[in-house]
Short mmCIF file of C-alpha atoms in Angstrom, two decimals:
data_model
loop_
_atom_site.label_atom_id
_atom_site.label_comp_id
_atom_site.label_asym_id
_atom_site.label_seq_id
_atom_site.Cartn_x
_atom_site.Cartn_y
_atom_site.Cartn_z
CA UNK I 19 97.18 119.02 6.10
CA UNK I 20 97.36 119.12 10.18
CA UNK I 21 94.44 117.36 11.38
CA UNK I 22 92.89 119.47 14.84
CA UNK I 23 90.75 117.48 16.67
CA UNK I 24 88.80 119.40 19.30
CA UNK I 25 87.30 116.70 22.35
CA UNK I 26 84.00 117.81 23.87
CA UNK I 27 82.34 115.68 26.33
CA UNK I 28 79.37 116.27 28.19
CA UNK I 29 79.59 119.20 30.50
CA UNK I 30 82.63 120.71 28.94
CA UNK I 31 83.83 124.60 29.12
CA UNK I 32 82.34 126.65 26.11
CA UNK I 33 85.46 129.02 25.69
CA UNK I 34 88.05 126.46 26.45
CA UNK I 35 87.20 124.74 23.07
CA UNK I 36 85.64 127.46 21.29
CA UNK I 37 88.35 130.16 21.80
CA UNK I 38 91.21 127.88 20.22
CA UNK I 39 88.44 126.47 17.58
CA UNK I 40 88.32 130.34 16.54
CA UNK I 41 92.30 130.80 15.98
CA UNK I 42 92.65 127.30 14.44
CA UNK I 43 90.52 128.14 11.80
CA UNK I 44 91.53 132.15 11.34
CA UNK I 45 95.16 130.06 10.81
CA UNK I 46 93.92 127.48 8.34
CA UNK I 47 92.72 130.41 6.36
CA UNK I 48 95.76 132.53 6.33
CA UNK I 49 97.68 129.53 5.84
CA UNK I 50 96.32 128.38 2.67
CA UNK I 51 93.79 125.40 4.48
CA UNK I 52 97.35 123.66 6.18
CA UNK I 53 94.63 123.13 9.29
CA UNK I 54 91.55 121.14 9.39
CA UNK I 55 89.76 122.35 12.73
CA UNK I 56 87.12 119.65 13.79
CA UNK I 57 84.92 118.85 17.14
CA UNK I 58 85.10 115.09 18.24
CA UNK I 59 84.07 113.25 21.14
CA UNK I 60 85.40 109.95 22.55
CA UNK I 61 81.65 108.19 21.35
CA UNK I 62 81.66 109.59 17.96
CA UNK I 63 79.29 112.23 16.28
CA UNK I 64 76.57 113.90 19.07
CA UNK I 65 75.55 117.13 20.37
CA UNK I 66 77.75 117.61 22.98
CA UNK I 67 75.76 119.84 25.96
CA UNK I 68 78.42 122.08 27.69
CA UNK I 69 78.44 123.27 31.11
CA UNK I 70 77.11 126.93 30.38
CA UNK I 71 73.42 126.36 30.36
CA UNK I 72 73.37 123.34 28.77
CA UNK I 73 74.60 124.53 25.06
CA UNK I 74 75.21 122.07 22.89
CA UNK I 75 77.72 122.23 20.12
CA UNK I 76 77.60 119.46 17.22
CA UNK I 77 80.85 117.28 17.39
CA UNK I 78 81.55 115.45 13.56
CA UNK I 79 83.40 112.52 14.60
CA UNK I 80 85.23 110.28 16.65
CA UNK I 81 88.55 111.14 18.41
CA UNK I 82 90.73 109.51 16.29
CA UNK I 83 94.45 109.55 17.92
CA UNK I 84 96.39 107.62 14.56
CA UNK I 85 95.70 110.74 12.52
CA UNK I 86 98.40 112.14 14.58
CA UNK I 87 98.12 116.11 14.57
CA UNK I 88 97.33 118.25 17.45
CA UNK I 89 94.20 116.74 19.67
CA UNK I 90 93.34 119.85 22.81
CA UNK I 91 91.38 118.40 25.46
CA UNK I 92 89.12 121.40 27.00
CA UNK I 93 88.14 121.80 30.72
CA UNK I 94 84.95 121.69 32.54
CA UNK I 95 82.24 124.27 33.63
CA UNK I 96 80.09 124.19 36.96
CA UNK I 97 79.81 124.48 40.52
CA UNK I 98 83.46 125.48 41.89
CA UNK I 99 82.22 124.39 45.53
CA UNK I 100 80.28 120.84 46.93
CA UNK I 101 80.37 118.05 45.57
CA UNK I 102 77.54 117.52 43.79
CA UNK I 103 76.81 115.82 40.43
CA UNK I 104 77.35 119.47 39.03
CA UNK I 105 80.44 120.23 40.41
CA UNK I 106 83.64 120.16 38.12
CA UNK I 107 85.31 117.56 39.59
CA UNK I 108 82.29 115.39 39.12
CA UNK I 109 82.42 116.76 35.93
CA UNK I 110 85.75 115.96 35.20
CA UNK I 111 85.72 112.90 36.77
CA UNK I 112 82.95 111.51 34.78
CA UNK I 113 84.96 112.92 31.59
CA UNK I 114 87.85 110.34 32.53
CA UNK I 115 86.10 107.54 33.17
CA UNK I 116 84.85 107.81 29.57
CA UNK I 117 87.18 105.95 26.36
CA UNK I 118 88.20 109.77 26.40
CA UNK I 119 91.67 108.57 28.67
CA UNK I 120 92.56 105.41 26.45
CA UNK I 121 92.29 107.17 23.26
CA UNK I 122 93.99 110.74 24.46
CA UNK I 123 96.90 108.14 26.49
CA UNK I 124 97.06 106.55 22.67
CA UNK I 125 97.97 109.76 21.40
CA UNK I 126 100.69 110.23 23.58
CA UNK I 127 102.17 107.52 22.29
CA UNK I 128 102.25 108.88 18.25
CA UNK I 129 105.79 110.57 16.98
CA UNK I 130 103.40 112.81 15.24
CA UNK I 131 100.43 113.71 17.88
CA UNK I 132 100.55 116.85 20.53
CA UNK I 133 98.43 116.63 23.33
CA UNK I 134 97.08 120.12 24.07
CA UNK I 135 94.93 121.04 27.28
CA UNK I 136 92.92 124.42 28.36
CA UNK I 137 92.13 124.60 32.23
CA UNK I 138 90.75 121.77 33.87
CA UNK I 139 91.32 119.81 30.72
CA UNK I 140 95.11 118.87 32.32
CA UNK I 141 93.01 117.58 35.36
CA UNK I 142 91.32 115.03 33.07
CA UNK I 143 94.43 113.49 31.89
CA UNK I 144 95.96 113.49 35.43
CA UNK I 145 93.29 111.88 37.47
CA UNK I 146 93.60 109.37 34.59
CA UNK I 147 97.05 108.38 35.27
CA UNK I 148 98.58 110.03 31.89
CA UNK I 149 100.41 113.15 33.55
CA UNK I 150 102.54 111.60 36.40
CA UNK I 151 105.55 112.79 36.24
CA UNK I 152 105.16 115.23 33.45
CA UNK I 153 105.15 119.49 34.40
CA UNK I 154 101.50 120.29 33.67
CA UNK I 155 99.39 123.46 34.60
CA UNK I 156 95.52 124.11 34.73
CA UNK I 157 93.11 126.59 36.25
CA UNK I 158 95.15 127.91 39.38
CA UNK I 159 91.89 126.63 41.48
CA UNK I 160 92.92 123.26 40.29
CA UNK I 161 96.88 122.97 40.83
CA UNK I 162 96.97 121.45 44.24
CA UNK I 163 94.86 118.60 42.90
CA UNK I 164 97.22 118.38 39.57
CA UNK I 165 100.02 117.84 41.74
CA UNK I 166 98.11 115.39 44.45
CA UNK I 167 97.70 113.27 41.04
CA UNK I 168 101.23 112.81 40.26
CA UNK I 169 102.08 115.56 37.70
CA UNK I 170 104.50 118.18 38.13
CA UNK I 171 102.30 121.17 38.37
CA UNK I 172 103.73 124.79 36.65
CA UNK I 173 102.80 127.76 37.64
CA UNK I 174 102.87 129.29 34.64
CA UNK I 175 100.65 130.43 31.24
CA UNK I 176 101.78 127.84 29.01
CA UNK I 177 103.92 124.56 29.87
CA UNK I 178 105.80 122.43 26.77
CA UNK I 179 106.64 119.10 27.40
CA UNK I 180 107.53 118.45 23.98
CA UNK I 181 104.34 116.17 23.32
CA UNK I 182 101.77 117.57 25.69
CA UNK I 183 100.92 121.54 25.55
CA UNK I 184 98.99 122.31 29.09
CA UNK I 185 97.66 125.97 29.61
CA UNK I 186 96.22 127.58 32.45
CA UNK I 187 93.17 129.11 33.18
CA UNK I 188 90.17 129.69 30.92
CA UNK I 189 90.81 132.39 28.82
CA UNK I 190 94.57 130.80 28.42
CA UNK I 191 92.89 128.79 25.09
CA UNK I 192 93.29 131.50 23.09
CA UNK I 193 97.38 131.39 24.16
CA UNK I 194 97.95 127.47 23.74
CA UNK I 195 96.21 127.92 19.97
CA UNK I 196 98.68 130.89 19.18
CA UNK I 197 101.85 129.51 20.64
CA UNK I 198 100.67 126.08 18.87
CA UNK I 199 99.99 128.05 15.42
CA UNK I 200 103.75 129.64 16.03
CA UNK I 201 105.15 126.03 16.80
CA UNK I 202 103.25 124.19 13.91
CA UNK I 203 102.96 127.09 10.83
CA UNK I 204 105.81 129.18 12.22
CA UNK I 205 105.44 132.96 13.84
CA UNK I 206 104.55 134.60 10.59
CA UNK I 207 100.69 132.65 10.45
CA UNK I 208 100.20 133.25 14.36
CA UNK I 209 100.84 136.86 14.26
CA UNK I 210 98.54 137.36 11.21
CA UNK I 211 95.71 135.46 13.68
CA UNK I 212 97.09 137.91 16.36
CA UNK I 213 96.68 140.74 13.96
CA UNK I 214 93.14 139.40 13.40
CA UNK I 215 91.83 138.59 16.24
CA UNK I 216 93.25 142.03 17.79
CA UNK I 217 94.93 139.83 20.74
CA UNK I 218 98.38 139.68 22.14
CA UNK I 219 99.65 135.76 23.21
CA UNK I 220 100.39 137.00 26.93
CA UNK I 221 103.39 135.22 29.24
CA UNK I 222 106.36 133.48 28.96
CA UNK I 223 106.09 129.32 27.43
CA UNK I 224 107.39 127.62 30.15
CA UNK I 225 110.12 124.44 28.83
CA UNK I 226 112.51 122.04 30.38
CA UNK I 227 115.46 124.04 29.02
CA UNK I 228 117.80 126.19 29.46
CA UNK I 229 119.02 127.56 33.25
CA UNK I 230 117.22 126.58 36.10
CA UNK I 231 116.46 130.03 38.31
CA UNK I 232 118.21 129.48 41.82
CA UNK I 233 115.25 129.69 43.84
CA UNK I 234 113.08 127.18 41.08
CA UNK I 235 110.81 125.73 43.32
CA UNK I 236 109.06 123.61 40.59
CA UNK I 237 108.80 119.75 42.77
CA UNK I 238 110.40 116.48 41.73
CA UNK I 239 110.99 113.06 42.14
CA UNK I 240 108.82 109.98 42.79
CA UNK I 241 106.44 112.04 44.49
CA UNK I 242 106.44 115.40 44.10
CA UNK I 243 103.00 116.33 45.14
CA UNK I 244 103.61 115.85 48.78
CA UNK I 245 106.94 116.75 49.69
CA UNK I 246 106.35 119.22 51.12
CA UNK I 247 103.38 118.45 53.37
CA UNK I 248 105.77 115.59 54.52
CA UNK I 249 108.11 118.43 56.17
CA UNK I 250 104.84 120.20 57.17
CA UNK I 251 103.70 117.50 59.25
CA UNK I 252 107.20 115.63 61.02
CA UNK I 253 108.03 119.40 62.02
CA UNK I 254 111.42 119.16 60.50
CA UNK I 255 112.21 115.54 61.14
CA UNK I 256 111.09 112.20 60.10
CA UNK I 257 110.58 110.71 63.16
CA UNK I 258 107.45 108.00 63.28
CA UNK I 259 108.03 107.25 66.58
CA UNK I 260 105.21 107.56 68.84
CA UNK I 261 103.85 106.14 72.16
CA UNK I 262 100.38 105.27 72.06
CA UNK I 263 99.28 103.80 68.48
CA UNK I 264 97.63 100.51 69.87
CA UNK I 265 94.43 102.25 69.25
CA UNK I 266 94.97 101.90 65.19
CA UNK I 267 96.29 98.53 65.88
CA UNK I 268 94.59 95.53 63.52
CA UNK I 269 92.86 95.47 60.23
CA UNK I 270 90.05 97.63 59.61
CA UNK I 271 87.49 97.67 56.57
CA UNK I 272 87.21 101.18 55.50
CA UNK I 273 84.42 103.11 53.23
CA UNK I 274 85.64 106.42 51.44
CA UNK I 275 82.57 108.70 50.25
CA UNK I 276 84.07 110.45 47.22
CA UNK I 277 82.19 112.94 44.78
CA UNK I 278 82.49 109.94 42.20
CA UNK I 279 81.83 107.03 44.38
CA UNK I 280 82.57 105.02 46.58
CA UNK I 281 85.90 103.47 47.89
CA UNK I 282 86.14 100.05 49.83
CA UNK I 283 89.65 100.36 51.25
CA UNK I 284 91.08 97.69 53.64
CA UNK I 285 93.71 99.25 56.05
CA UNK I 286 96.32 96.93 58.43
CA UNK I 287 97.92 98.84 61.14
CA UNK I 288 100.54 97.93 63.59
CA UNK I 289 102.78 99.71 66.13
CA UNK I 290 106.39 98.19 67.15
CA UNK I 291 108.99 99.77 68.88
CA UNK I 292 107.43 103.16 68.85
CA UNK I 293 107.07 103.20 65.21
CA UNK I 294 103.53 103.26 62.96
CA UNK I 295 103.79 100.91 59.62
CA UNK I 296 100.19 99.95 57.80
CA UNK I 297 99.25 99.20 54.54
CA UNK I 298 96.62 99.86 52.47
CA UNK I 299 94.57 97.07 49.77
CA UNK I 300 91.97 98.43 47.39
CA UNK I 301 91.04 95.72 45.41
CA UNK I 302 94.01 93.45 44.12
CA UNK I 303 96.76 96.39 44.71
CA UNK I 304 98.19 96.58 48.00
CA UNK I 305 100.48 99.82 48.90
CA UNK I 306 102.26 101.17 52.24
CA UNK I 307 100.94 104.04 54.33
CA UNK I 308 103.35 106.92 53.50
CA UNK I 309 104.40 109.04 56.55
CA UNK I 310 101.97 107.68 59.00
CA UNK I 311 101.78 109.99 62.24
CA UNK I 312 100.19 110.04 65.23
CA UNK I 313 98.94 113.74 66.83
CA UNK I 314 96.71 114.71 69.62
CA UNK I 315 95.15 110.89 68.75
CA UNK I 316 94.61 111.37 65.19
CA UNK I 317 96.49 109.23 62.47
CA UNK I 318 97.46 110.84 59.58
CA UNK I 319 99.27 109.85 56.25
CA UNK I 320 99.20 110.07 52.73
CA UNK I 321 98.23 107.23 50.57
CA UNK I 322 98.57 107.15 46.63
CA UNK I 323 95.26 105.15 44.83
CA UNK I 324 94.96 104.78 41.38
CA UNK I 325 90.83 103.80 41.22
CA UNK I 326 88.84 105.20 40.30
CA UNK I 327 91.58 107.81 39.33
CA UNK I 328 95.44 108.30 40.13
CA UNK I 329 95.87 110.96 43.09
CA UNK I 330 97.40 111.21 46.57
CA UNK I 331 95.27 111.54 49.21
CA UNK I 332 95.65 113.47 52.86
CA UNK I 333 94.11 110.89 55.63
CA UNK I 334 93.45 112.22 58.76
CA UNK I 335 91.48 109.32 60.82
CA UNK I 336 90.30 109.03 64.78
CA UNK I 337 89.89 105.51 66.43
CA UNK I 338 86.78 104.99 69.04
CA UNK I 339 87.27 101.01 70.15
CA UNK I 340 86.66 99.24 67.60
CA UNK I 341 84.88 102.66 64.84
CA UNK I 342 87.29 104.33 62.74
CA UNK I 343 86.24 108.33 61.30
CA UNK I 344 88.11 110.64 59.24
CA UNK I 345 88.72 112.76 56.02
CA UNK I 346 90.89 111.84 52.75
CA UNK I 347 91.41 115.13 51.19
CA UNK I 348 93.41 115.85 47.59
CA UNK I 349 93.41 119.56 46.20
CA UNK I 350 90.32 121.06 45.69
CA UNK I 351 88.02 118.34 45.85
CA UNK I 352 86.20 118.41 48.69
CA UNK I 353 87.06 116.38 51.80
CA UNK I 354 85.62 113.15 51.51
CA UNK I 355 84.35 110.77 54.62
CA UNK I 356 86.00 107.43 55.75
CA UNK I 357 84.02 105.17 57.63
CA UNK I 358 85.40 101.85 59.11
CA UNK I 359 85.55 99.31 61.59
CA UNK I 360 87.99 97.02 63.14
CA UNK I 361 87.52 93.40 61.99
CA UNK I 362 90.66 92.12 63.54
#
């Protein structure tokens, strides 16, 4: 028997888990009970309140990722603008910093798990480090951020990466069950749920194989989430050179206002020979400024953090004596505030 484990956690989409719950267990009946559909939760058994109004479903057990099987994570529902405590990257954010990303990053590592994802349920695994360099695809609201995290984002209904399923948008639950039904039972059990259910698996699977289109424009390497902003912003080139940086010069102590906290970044500038180099320490990890430029006096450059989740943030700072202000900006979360002054 296939075990299905469900994860809910507090805040969770209703039809991202409910829409797949519904064609797992329409397969387990046609296919003679192979499927045992349950709701879990990182904690263990709870109501689980969701995002739409507060509905709670019951969840049975714990998210158990030995029993191998197929474990979908769901996405979020709330407030699609601010940043507020309701808003779904709060949401999701508070979703990841649960035992949710140790046990689902567990599974990963079982011959005999899939790790299946509705909507924002890919962001969850991203911002917690499990997705880098994987093709991924969530809610198309959300796929700037997928990719600012480190994962390869796919614009497309359904992405297989072997191990990890990832759909898109909402109502794409009801596709990643099918095509998972097809992959698991065979065709013959998912079109009897299609028959059922009086719904048509819409869009081409998207997999690693095959031939690559000519024009595939699908990023990669070490960091594919900002290539291309790195050609936006050098105009073509990759010159650094500039002639009045002294202004960033020194080490500042810098406060980023996030949706989910705070972050207490130190920064170390310095300008030689017409060229910007800095670094960047956030607790014991210490990383390089990527493509630091300076235009009409503002420094920008990206910056890869992995606290309190992985992504690669947009900076885009000013310098008054000794006062730094700016933004750090990933995807769609809202552009947060730095804050910092020159203590050296």
């Amino acid at each position: 028997m296939l075990p299905v484990q469900i994860v809910l956690f507090d805040g969770f989409d209703l039809l991202d888990a409910i829409a797949p719950y519904e064609v797992f267990c329409a397969a387990a009946m046609n296919a003679d009970n192979a499927l045992k559909v349950e709701f879990v939760t990182a904690e263990g058994p709870r109501p689980v309140p969701s995002g739409i109004n507060g509905l709670k479903i019951e969840a049975d057990g714990r998210l158990d990722p030995e029993r191998g099987g197929i474990i979908l994570v769901p996405g979020a529902s709330g407030d699609i603008e601010g940043d507020g405590p309701d808003s779904i990257p709060a949401i999701l954010g508070r979703a990841m910093n649960t035992e949710l990303t140790g046990l689902v990053g567990q599974a990963l590592g079982q011959q005999d798990a899939v790790v299946a994802t509705v909507c924002g349920g890919s962001l969850v695994l991203a911002m917690g480090g499990l997705l880098e360099g994987r093709p991924a695809v969530t809610n198309h609201l959300g796929m700037d951020l997928l990719g600012a995290t480190g994962a390869i984002p796919v614009p497309a209904r359904i992405v297989d990466d072997g191990n990890l399923v990832t759909g898109g948008g909402v109502t794409s639950g009801l596709d990643v069950a099918l095509y998972l039904v097809e992959r698991e039972l065979g065709p013959r059990i998912a079109h009897a749920v299609e028959e059922l259910f009086e719904f048509e698996r819409r869009g081409t699977v998207w997999r690693e194989s095959g031939m690559a289109p000519g024009n595939d424009k699908i990023l990669r390497g070490d960091e594919p989430n900002i290539a291309a902003d790195l050609a936006a912003t050098n105009d073509g080139t990759m010159d650094h050179k500039i002639t009045q940086a002294s202004a960033f010069d020194g080490d500042w102590d810098t406060t980023i206002a996030t949706p989910i906290g705070k972050l207490e970044v130190k920064l170390s500038i310095a300008s030689s020979d017409g060229m910007i180099q800095g670094t960047a320490t956030q607790g014991d990890e210490t990383v390089e400024l990527m493509n630091p430029v300076l235009r009409d006096n503002k420094l920008t450059w990206s910056l890869r953090i992995t606290k309190p989740m992985r992504l690669n943030l947009k900076f885009e700072v000013a310098a008054d004596g000794d006062q730094m202000t700016g933004i750090a900006k990933a995807g769609i979360l809202p552009a947060s505030k730095l804050t910092g002054k020159r203590v050296s």
